mmCIF file of C-alpha atoms in Angstrom:
data_model
loop_
_atom_site.group_PDB
_atom_site.id
_atom_site.type_symbol
_atom_site.label_atom_id
_atom_site.label_comp_id
_atom_site.label_asym_id
_atom_site.label_seq_id
_atom_site.Cartn_x
_atom_site.Cartn_y
_atom_site.Cartn_z
ATOM 1 C CA ILE A 1 0.134 0.097 -0.200
ATOM 2 C CA MET A 2 2.725 2.464 0.885
ATOM 3 C CA ALA A 3 3.781 2.016 -2.849
ATOM 4 C CA ASN A 4 1.159 3.631 -3.807
ATOM 5 C CA VAL A 5 1.174 6.621 -1.975
ATOM 6 C CA THR A 6 1.856 10.116 -3.300
ATOM 7 C CA ASP A 7 5.392 11.688 -2.835
ATOM 8 C CA PRO A 8 4.278 13.647 0.320
ATOM 9 C CA LEU A 9 6.386 17.140 -0.303
ATOM 10 C CA ALA A 10 4.430 16.721 -4.112
ATOM 11 C CA ARG A 11 2.089 19.971 -4.115
ATOM 12 C CA THR A 12 -2.037 19.366 -5.193
ATOM 13 C CA VAL A 13 -2.488 19.867 -8.693
ATOM 14 C CA HIS A 14 -5.910 21.715 -9.779
ATOM 15 C CA GLY A 15 -7.200 21.498 -6.126
ATOM 16 C CA LYS A 16 -6.432 17.906 -5.425
ATOM 17 C CA ASP A 17 -3.904 15.050 -4.793
ATOM 18 C CA PRO A 18 -1.819 14.441 -8.350
ATOM 19 C CA GLN A 19 -2.912 10.784 -8.366
ATOM 20 C CA ASN A 20 -6.560 11.381 -8.642
ATOM 21 C CA LEU A 21 -6.219 13.123 -12.012
ATOM 22 C CA ILE A 22 -6.763 9.695 -13.090
ATOM 23 C CA GLU A 23 -10.033 7.768 -12.185
ATOM 24 C CA TYR A 24 -9.922 5.636 -9.159
ATOM 25 C CA ILE A 25 -11.308 2.288 -10.817
ATOM 26 C CA THR A 26 -8.171 2.623 -13.626
ATOM 27 C CA ARG A 27 -5.749 3.569 -10.754
ATOM 28 C CA GLN A 28 -6.973 -0.008 -9.187
ATOM 29 C CA LYS A 29 -5.986 -1.360 -12.229
ATOM 30 C CA ILE A 30 -2.879 0.022 -12.346
ATOM 31 C CA TYR A 31 -2.031 -0.758 -8.918
ATOM 32 C CA ASP A 32 -2.823 -4.425 -9.725
ATOM 33 C CA SER A 33 -0.754 -4.844 -13.039
ATOM 34 C CA ILE A 34 2.173 -6.639 -12.789
ATOM 35 C CA PHE A 35 4.128 -4.099 -14.679
ATOM 36 C CA TRP A 36 3.294 -1.654 -11.580
ATOM 37 C CA LYS A 37 3.869 -4.054 -9.048
ATOM 38 C CA GLU A 38 7.267 -5.355 -10.880
ATOM 39 C CA GLU A 39 8.617 -2.545 -12.672
ATOM 40 C CA CYS A 40 7.617 0.725 -11.083
ATOM 41 C CA PHE A 41 8.479 -0.119 -7.583
ATOM 42 C CA GLY A 42 10.340 3.058 -6.245
ATOM 43 C CA LEU A 43 11.618 4.562 -9.341
ATOM 44 C CA SER A 44 13.046 7.860 -9.469
ATOM 45 C CA ALA A 45 12.439 10.329 -12.523
ATOM 46 C CA SER A 46 15.422 9.313 -14.223
ATOM 47 C CA ASP A 47 14.303 5.845 -13.993
ATOM 48 C CA VAL A 48 10.991 6.535 -15.547
ATOM 49 C CA ALA A 49 12.452 8.325 -18.378
ATOM 50 C CA THR A 50 14.555 4.963 -18.999
ATOM 51 C CA LYS A 51 11.679 3.132 -18.699
ATOM 52 C CA ALA A 52 10.449 4.956 -21.350
ATOM 53 C CA VAL A 53 13.091 4.588 -23.698
ATOM 54 C CA ASP A 54 11.375 0.875 -23.660
ATOM 55 C CA LEU A 55 7.878 2.150 -24.884
ATOM 56 C CA LYS A 56 6.654 0.478 -28.467
ATOM 57 C CA ALA A 57 3.203 2.314 -27.941
ATOM 58 C CA LEU A 58 0.891 4.544 -26.538
ATOM 59 C CA GLY A 59 -2.820 4.048 -25.163
ATOM 60 C CA GLY A 60 -5.252 3.676 -22.368
ATOM 61 C CA SER A 61 -6.627 0.330 -21.176
ATOM 62 C CA TYR A 62 -7.296 -2.655 -23.594
ATOM 63 C CA GLY A 63 -8.537 -6.113 -23.415
ATOM 64 C CA ALA A 64 -11.719 -7.284 -21.955
ATOM 65 C CA ASN A 65 -10.438 -6.898 -18.472
ATOM 66 C CA ASN A 66 -9.268 -3.251 -18.836
ATOM 67 C CA LYS A 67 -5.812 -3.738 -18.467
ATOM 68 C CA PRO A 68 -3.830 -1.114 -18.268
ATOM 69 C CA THR A 69 -0.775 0.095 -20.424
ATOM 70 C CA ARG A 70 2.741 0.614 -19.839
ATOM 71 C CA PHE A 71 2.416 4.059 -20.772
ATOM 72 C CA LEU A 72 -0.384 4.566 -18.760
ATOM 73 C CA CYS A 73 1.232 2.960 -15.500
ATOM 74 C CA LEU A 74 4.373 5.424 -16.470
ATOM 75 C CA THR A 75 2.161 8.566 -16.228
ATOM 76 C CA LEU A 76 0.534 7.312 -12.937
ATOM 77 C CA LYS A 77 4.580 7.145 -11.357
ATOM 78 C CA LEU A 78 5.139 10.506 -12.567
ATOM 79 C CA LEU A 79 2.092 11.931 -11.224
ATOM 80 C CA GLN A 80 2.838 10.049 -7.991
ATOM 81 C CA ILE A 81 6.639 11.504 -7.507
ATOM 82 C CA GLN A 82 5.799 14.539 -9.328
ATOM 83 C CA PRO A 83 9.104 15.264 -11.097
ATOM 84 C CA GLU A 84 10.865 19.065 -11.454
ATOM 85 C CA GLU A 85 9.649 20.960 -14.068
ATOM 86 C CA GLY A 86 12.853 21.181 -15.711
ATOM 87 C CA ILE A 87 12.775 17.579 -16.091
ATOM 88 C CA VAL A 88 9.603 17.523 -17.662
ATOM 89 C CA GLU A 89 10.807 20.137 -20.468
ATOM 90 C CA GLU A 90 14.130 17.727 -21.031
ATOM 91 C CA PHE A 91 11.199 14.862 -21.758
ATOM 92 C CA LEU A 92 9.498 17.275 -24.527
ATOM 93 C CA MET A 93 12.670 18.100 -25.709
ATOM 94 C CA ASN A 94 14.443 14.575 -26.617
ATOM 95 C CA GLU A 95 13.779 13.992 -30.020
ATOM 96 C CA ASP A 96 15.412 10.874 -29.944
ATOM 97 C CA PHE A 97 13.098 8.624 -28.087
ATOM 98 C CA LYS A 98 9.454 10.040 -29.690
ATOM 99 C CA TYR A 99 7.746 8.224 -26.555
ATOM 100 C CA VAL A 100 9.821 10.034 -23.752
ATOM 101 C CA ARG A 101 8.755 12.948 -25.535
ATOM 102 C CA ALA A 102 4.704 11.832 -25.726
ATOM 103 C CA LEU A 103 5.180 10.508 -21.963
ATOM 104 C CA GLY A 104 6.033 13.879 -20.980
ATOM 105 C CA ALA A 105 3.643 16.081 -23.480
ATOM 106 C CA PHE A 106 0.436 13.936 -21.555
ATOM 107 C CA TYR A 107 2.039 14.573 -18.607
ATOM 108 C CA LEU A 108 2.228 18.424 -18.948
ATOM 109 C CA ARG A 109 -0.889 18.260 -20.230
ATOM 110 C CA LEU A 110 -2.772 16.888 -16.893
ATOM 111 C CA THR A 111 -0.413 19.240 -14.263
ATOM 112 C CA GLY A 112 0.327 21.974 -16.045
ATOM 113 C CA ARG A 113 -0.673 25.529 -16.441
ATOM 114 C CA PRO A 114 -2.386 26.828 -20.039
ATOM 115 C CA ALA A 115 -0.275 29.204 -20.903
ATOM 116 C CA GLU A 116 2.744 26.513 -20.483
ATOM 117 C CA ILE A 117 0.922 23.596 -22.207
ATOM 118 C CA TYR A 118 0.510 25.824 -25.065
ATOM 119 C CA GLU A 119 4.146 26.936 -25.192
ATOM 120 C CA GLN A 120 5.876 23.903 -24.482
ATOM 121 C CA ILE A 121 3.781 21.098 -26.535
ATOM 122 C CA GLU A 122 2.769 23.129 -29.812
ATOM 123 C CA PRO A 123 6.321 22.603 -31.009
ATOM 124 C CA MET A 124 5.858 19.260 -30.741
ATOM 125 C CA TYR A 125 3.120 20.173 -34.333
ATOM 126 C CA ASN A 126 6.805 20.057 -36.157
ATOM 127 C CA ASP A 127 7.460 16.625 -35.595
ATOM 128 C CA PHE A 128 5.373 13.880 -38.074
ATOM 129 C CA ARG A 129 6.829 10.692 -36.673
ATOM 130 C CA LYS A 130 4.743 7.259 -36.301
ATOM 131 C CA LEU A 131 3.177 6.689 -32.968
ATOM 132 C CA ARG A 132 1.801 3.243 -32.283
ATOM 133 C CA PHE A 133 -1.585 4.002 -30.254
ATOM 134 C CA ARG A 134 -3.263 0.581 -28.827
ATOM 135 C CA THR A 135 -6.934 0.667 -28.588
ATOM 136 C CA PRO A 136 -9.361 -1.292 -26.263
ATOM 137 C CA THR A 137 -9.898 -3.633 -29.354
ATOM 138 C CA GLY A 138 -6.862 -3.355 -31.213
ATOM 139 C CA TRP A 139 -4.108 -1.388 -32.839
ATOM 140 C CA LYS A 140 -4.011 1.841 -34.915
ATOM 141 C CA ILE A 141 -0.963 4.326 -36.494
ATOM 142 C CA THR A 142 -1.014 7.811 -35.285
ATOM 143 C CA HIS A 143 1.790 10.832 -35.853
ATOM 144 C CA VAL A 144 3.063 12.643 -33.226
ATOM 145 C CA ASP A 145 1.317 16.227 -34.630
ATOM 146 C CA GLU A 146 -2.344 14.289 -34.370
ATOM 147 C CA PHE A 147 -1.292 13.206 -30.889
ATOM 148 C CA VAL A 148 -0.419 16.683 -29.983
ATOM 149 C CA ASP A 149 -3.568 17.977 -31.447
ATOM 150 C CA GLU A 150 -5.445 15.801 -29.514
ATOM 151 C CA LEU A 151 -4.071 16.771 -26.295
ATOM 152 C CA LEU A 152 -4.913 21.139 -27.212
ATOM 153 C CA THR A 153 -8.243 20.268 -28.573
ATOM 154 C CA SER A 154 -9.730 16.823 -26.781
ATOM 155 C CA ASP A 155 -11.296 16.337 -23.261
ATOM 156 C CA ARG A 156 -10.295 12.814 -22.922
ATOM 157 C CA TYR A 157 -7.105 11.002 -24.272
ATOM 158 C CA CYS A 158 -6.221 7.354 -23.463
ATOM 159 C CA GLY A 159 -9.329 7.132 -21.422
ATOM 160 C CA ILE A 160 -8.080 9.868 -19.183
ATOM 161 C CA ALA A 161 -10.279 12.744 -18.666
ATOM 162 C CA LEU A 162 -8.313 15.921 -19.571
ATOM 163 C CA PRO A 163 -8.455 19.312 -17.438
ATOM 164 C CA HIS A 164 -10.222 22.109 -18.875
ATOM 165 C CA LEU A 165 -7.964 24.168 -21.104
ATOM 166 C CA PRO A 166 -8.862 27.538 -22.353
ATOM 167 C CA LYS A 167 -8.784 28.454 -26.164
ATOM 168 C CA ARG A 168 -5.591 30.006 -27.173
ATOM 169 C CA ASP A 169 -7.380 32.982 -28.381
ATOM 170 C CA VAL A 170 -8.792 33.634 -24.884
ATOM 171 C CA LEU A 171 -5.434 33.538 -23.778
ATOM 172 C CA VAL A 172 -3.697 35.751 -26.198
ATOM 173 C CA SER A 173 -6.652 38.481 -25.860
ATOM 174 C CA ALA A 174 -5.944 38.186 -22.082
ATOM 175 C CA GLY A 175 -2.005 38.579 -22.731
ATOM 176 C CA TYR A 176 -0.779 35.275 -21.439
ATOM 177 C CA LEU A 177 0.393 34.480 -24.873
ATOM 178 C CA ASP A 178 2.153 36.460 -27.525
ATOM 179 C CA GLY A 179 -0.060 36.380 -30.593
ATOM 180 C CA PRO A 180 -1.058 33.495 -32.964
ATOM 181 C CA ARG A 181 1.253 29.796 -33.031
ATOM 182 C CA ARG A 182 3.576 30.436 -35.363
ATOM 183 C CA SER A 183 3.429 27.425 -37.926
ATOM 184 C CA ALA A 184 6.822 25.928 -39.452
ATOM 185 C CA LEU A 185 5.610 27.056 -43.003
ATOM 186 C CA THR A 186 5.832 30.774 -41.772
ATOM 187 C CA PRO A 187 9.284 31.614 -42.991
ATOM 188 C CA LEU A 188 8.512 29.886 -46.402
ATOM 189 C CA ILE A 189 5.103 31.853 -46.947
ATOM 190 C CA GLU A 190 6.485 35.236 -45.961
ATOM 191 C CA GLU A 191 9.543 34.603 -48.178
ATOM 192 C CA GLN A 192 7.662 33.827 -51.161
ATOM 193 C CA CYS A 193 4.454 35.309 -50.802
ATOM 194 C CA GLY A 194 4.867 38.084 -48.553
ATOM 195 C CA GLY A 195 2.948 36.271 -45.787
ATOM 196 C CA ASP A 196 -0.264 35.691 -47.770
ATOM 197 C CA ALA A 197 -0.939 31.785 -47.523
ATOM 198 C CA GLU A 198 -3.756 32.017 -49.901
ATOM 199 C CA ARG A 199 -1.314 33.169 -52.725
ATOM 200 C CA LEU A 200 1.118 30.427 -52.004
ATOM 201 C CA LEU A 201 -1.443 28.104 -52.659
ATOM 202 C CA GLU A 202 -2.190 29.434 -55.750
ATOM 203 C CA LYS A 203 1.305 29.538 -56.824
ATOM 204 C CA LEU A 204 1.285 25.783 -55.990
ATOM 205 C CA ALA A 205 -1.604 24.900 -57.588
ATOM 206 C CA GLU A 206 -0.321 26.708 -61.028
ATOM 207 C CA ASN A 207 3.012 24.493 -60.414
ATOM 208 C CA GLY A 208 0.540 21.725 -60.749
ATOM 209 C CA ASN A 209 0.720 20.172 -57.207
ATOM 210 C CA VAL A 210 -2.111 17.662 -56.924
ATOM 211 C CA VAL A 211 -2.643 18.605 -53.202
ATOM 212 C CA ALA A 212 -2.728 22.564 -53.784
ATOM 213 C CA VAL A 213 -5.015 21.848 -56.984
ATOM 214 C CA VAL A 214 -7.863 19.798 -54.390
ATOM 215 C CA ALA A 215 -7.257 22.243 -51.904
ATOM 216 C CA MET A 216 -8.208 25.250 -54.355
ATOM 217 C CA ASN A 217 -11.177 23.570 -55.469
ATOM 218 C CA GLU A 218 -12.586 22.768 -52.350
ATOM 219 C CA ARG A 219 -12.189 26.425 -50.939
ATOM 220 C CA LYS A 220 -14.027 27.556 -54.688
ATOM 221 C CA LYS A 221 -16.788 25.534 -54.095
ATOM 222 C CA ARG A 222 -17.092 26.414 -50.733
ATOM 223 C CA LYS A 223 -17.184 29.767 -51.475
ATOM 224 C CA ARG A 224 -19.322 29.230 -54.344
ATOM 225 C CA GLU A 225 -22.127 27.678 -52.022
ATOM 226 C CA ALA A 226 -22.236 30.604 -49.406
ATOM 227 C CA GLU A 227 -22.712 33.406 -51.979
ATOM 228 C CA GLU A 228 -25.903 31.250 -53.366
ATOM 229 C CA LYS A 229 -27.295 30.654 -50.048
ATOM 230 C CA GLU A 230 -26.572 34.427 -49.482
ATOM 231 C CA ARG A 231 -28.078 35.456 -52.313
ATOM 232 C CA SER A 232 -31.494 33.100 -51.892
ATOM 233 C CA PHE A 233 -31.786 34.615 -48.433
ATOM 234 C CA ARG A 234 -31.729 38.102 -49.640
ATOM 235 C CA GLU A 235 -34.270 37.105 -52.627
ATOM 236 C CA GLN A 236 -36.699 35.715 -49.989
ATOM 237 C CA VAL A 237 -36.581 38.546 -47.561
ATOM 238 C CA MET A 238 -36.747 41.469 -50.438
ATOM 239 C CA GLY A 239 -39.436 39.664 -52.299
ATOM 240 C CA GLY A 240 -42.857 39.813 -50.870
ATOM 241 C CA GLY A 241 -41.905 39.650 -47.196
ATOM 242 C CA ARG A 242 -42.172 35.759 -46.962
ATOM 243 C CA GLU A 243 -40.464 34.053 -44.355
ATOM 244 C CA PRO A 244 -37.177 32.005 -45.882
ATOM 245 C CA LYS A 245 -36.950 28.622 -46.459
ATOM 246 C CA ASP A 246 -34.530 27.558 -43.852
ATOM 247 C CA GLY A 247 -36.396 29.171 -40.790
ATOM 248 C CA ARG A 248 -34.475 31.928 -40.246
ATOM 249 C CA ARG A 249 -36.540 35.422 -39.952
ATOM 250 C CA HIS A 250 -35.367 38.741 -41.322
ATOM 251 C CA GLU A 251 -34.248 40.895 -38.207
ATOM 252 C CA ASN A 252 -35.802 44.439 -39.179
ATOM 253 C CA ASN A 253 -39.449 42.045 -39.343
ATOM 254 C CA GLU A 254 -38.224 40.408 -36.056
ATOM 255 C CA SER A 255 -37.728 43.737 -34.457
ATOM 256 C CA ASP A 256 -40.874 45.616 -35.749
ATOM 257 C CA ARG A 257 -42.949 42.285 -34.516
ATOM 258 C CA TYR A 258 -42.022 42.775 -31.018
ATOM 259 C CA SER A 259 -41.482 46.755 -30.791
ATOM 260 C CA ARG A 260 -44.903 47.970 -31.501
ATOM 261 C CA PRO A 261 -47.270 47.796 -28.578
ATOM 262 C CA HIS A 262 -50.327 48.671 -30.477
ATOM 263 C CA GLU A 263 -50.479 45.670 -33.238
ATOM 264 C CA ASP A 264 -54.699 46.050 -33.034
ATOM 265 C CA ASP A 265 -54.214 49.414 -34.554
ATOM 266 C CA ARG A 266 -51.625 48.163 -37.125
ATOM 267 C CA LEU A 267 -53.912 45.310 -38.162
ATOM 268 C CA LYS A 268 -57.123 47.521 -38.731
ATOM 269 C CA SER A 269 -55.177 50.239 -40.942
ATOM 270 C CA ALA A 270 -54.126 46.910 -43.269
ATOM 271 C CA GLY A 271 -57.614 47.159 -44.589
ATOM 272 C CA ASP A 272 -60.961 45.084 -45.320
ATOM 273 C CA GLY A 273 -58.525 42.272 -47.467
ATOM 274 C CA SER A 274 -55.764 41.639 -44.263
ATOM 275 C CA ARG A 275 -55.652 38.231 -43.714
ATOM 276 C CA TYR A 276 -55.189 39.149 -39.588
ATOM 277 C CA SER A 277 -57.967 41.272 -39.493
ATOM 278 C CA ARG A 278 -60.181 39.269 -41.303
ATOM 279 C CA ASP A 279 -59.458 36.457 -38.920
ATOM 280 C CA GLY A 280 -59.720 38.695 -35.665
ATOM 281 C CA ASP A 281 -63.454 39.714 -36.912
ATOM 282 C CA GLU A 282 -63.997 36.178 -37.409
ATOM 283 C CA ARG A 283 -63.048 35.397 -33.630
ATOM 284 C CA MET A 284 -65.115 38.136 -32.425
ATOM 285 C CA ASN A 285 -68.453 36.985 -33.984
ATOM 286 C CA ASP A 286 -67.689 33.511 -33.095
ATOM 287 C CA ARG A 287 -67.069 35.010 -29.448
ATOM 288 C CA GLY A 288 -70.395 36.922 -29.526
ATOM 289 C CA GLU A 289 -72.774 34.424 -30.982
ATOM 290 C CA ARG A 290 -71.571 31.861 -28.157
ATOM 291 C CA TYR A 291 -72.338 34.286 -25.711
ATOM 292 C CA GLN A 292 -75.431 35.424 -26.797
ATOM 293 C CA SER A 293 -76.669 31.531 -27.269
ATOM 294 C CA SER A 294 -75.697 30.796 -23.705
ATOM 295 C CA SER A 295 -77.242 33.726 -22.406
ATOM 296 C CA THR A 296 -80.711 32.986 -24.232
ATOM 297 C CA GLU A 297 -80.542 29.408 -23.096
ATOM 298 C CA LYS A 298 -80.170 30.106 -19.577
ATOM 299 C CA ARG A 299 -82.967 32.599 -19.208
ATOM 300 C CA LYS A 300 -85.620 30.640 -20.762
ATOM 301 C CA LYS A 301 -84.312 27.903 -18.179
ATOM 302 C CA LYS A 302 -85.234 30.613 -15.693
ATOM 303 C CA GLU A 303 -88.050 31.143 -17.224
ATOM 304 C CA LYS A 304 -89.655 27.771 -17.238
ATOM 305 C CA LYS A 305 -88.434 27.455 -13.692
ATOM 306 C CA ASP A 306 -90.277 30.354 -12.411
ATOM 307 C CA LYS A 307 -93.408 29.611 -14.401
ATOM 308 C CA LYS A 308 -93.889 26.014 -13.164
ATOM 309 C CA TYR A 309 -92.695 26.979 -9.363
ATOM 310 C CA GLY A 310 -93.197 30.600 -9.070
ATOM 311 C CA SER A 311 -96.328 30.487 -8.167
ATOM 312 C CA LEU A 312 -96.334 28.492 -5.160
ATOM 313 C CA PHE A 313 -93.704 30.312 -3.333
ATOM 314 C CA LYS A 314 -93.661 33.945 -1.793
ATOM 315 C CA LYS A 315 -92.866 36.816 -3.953
ATOM 316 C CA SER A 316 -90.321 39.747 -3.149
ATOM 317 C CA GLY A 317 -93.159 42.317 -3.391
ATOM 318 C CA THR A 318 -95.615 43.640 -0.854
ATOM 319 C CA LYS A 319 -98.093 41.409 0.716
ATOM 320 C CA SER A 320 -101.141 42.947 -1.175
ATOM 321 C CA GLU A 321 -99.300 43.030 -4.237
ATOM 322 C CA GLU A 322 -99.293 39.101 -3.905
ATOM 323 C CA ALA A 323 -102.379 38.183 -2.912
ATOM 324 C CA LYS A 324 -103.890 40.518 -5.975
ATOM 325 C CA GLY A 325 -101.513 38.393 -8.176
ATOM 326 C CA ILE A 326 -102.622 34.874 -6.235
ATOM 327 C CA ASN A 327 -106.110 35.922 -6.966
ATOM 328 C CA SER A 328 -105.999 36.856 -10.321
ATOM 329 C CA ASP A 329 -104.072 33.371 -11.353
ATOM 330 C CA ALA A 330 -107.054 31.279 -9.718
ATOM 331 C CA GLY A 331 -109.259 32.623 -12.849
ATOM 332 C CA GLY A 332 -110.362 36.026 -11.138
ATOM 333 C CA GLY A 333 -112.924 37.225 -9.553
ATOM 334 C CA GLY A 334 -113.617 36.251 -5.793
ATOM 335 C CA ASP A 335 -111.630 38.084 -2.788
ATOM 336 C CA VAL A 336 -108.354 38.224 -1.504
ATOM 337 C CA ALA A 337 -109.169 36.726 1.436
ATOM 338 C CA GLU A 338 -110.501 33.346 -0.415
ATOM 339 C CA GLY A 339 -107.508 32.931 -2.779
ATOM 340 C CA ILE A 340 -105.210 33.064 0.324
ATOM 341 C CA ASP A 341 -107.314 30.374 2.223
ATOM 342 C CA TYR A 342 -106.967 28.433 -1.470
ATOM 343 C CA TRP A 343 -103.407 28.675 -1.756
ATOM 344 C CA ASN A 344 -102.842 27.894 2.012
ATOM 345 C CA ALA A 345 -104.626 24.289 1.328
ATOM 346 C CA GLU A 346 -102.336 23.980 -1.685
ATOM 347 C CA ARG A 347 -99.230 24.417 0.578
ATOM 348 C CA ALA A 348 -100.463 22.809 3.054
ATOM 349 C CA LYS A 349 -100.788 19.936 0.957
ATOM 350 C CA LEU A 350 -96.968 20.554 0.062
ATOM 351 C CA GLY A 351 -96.182 20.809 3.321
ATOM 352 C CA LEU A 352 -95.063 24.487 3.451
ATOM 353 C CA LYS A 353 -96.200 26.938 5.974
ATOM 354 C CA PRO A 354 -99.251 29.019 5.088
ATOM 355 C CA LEU A 355 -99.427 32.655 3.770
ATOM 356 C CA LYS A 356 -99.611 35.509 6.642
ATOM 357 C CA GLU A 357 -102.234 37.278 6.386
ATOM 358 C CA ASP A 358 -102.309 41.590 6.648
#
């Protein structure tokens, strides 16, 4: 267990133990591997460099049991002992052994600061040597410049989550880097075409360079497609004010739609032939008809109910008016008392209280 402990003098990286930059399950696989137990015990930084010289491939885990590669084991050993920055720079400057250089670049990508990552790893773009890469299911061939591009642009490599790396433009604007990356072709471009890469490409195409001809044709095709798309978009927007086919809306139409608070006045001023005003009138008419029909039905139901039961209950009017109304409903004639006696008898049959006399 003590062989797996981080060096007590090691500093934290990104706020945590350096070994924790590799996921827990992968670390346990490395600790249980034979190469770690037999070859990585008690190594110093120079011993790790000696072991890296014998590397034959890059990679993370492979096989059905996710066995770690030797490259991954040596990376964890570097995280455990945390070598000095000068030693890591020597790893990167070692052009004789490409896997030593790749190991140093991978370690620096995990632990370094963004500015120094770009400054020290970008020169490896000019290295085009082949590298063997062991995938979980087999092998593939890559190159050093491809390996560097993956480190600077990807979030994971060799099955390991890489710390977040800001874009180069952000660091340049913040002052941490001086201008864009200087390519190996920059001196040639400046010498032959005054720094214009497009002119150099045209010159190579005229001289019969096949790759340059293909690149020029591809650029012309993209430029032509962009111009046709822009022209069709303008024709759709300017002709008739219809919405373009690709779903985009014209900025002026969009701002006019949401910036006018009194849209109803605009719709009314459009005339009788306007589709919006015509639809609005139809909706208002439908609402009026529905409201009128519902109110008529409610009034009919109320009248029917009053006609059936209203004469059996007391009205809200005065007692004299109520007696007169009852008398007239009984068929006319007779005095008020006889009408009251008649309806008291009817109310008694229904279990109601008798009417009070004045």
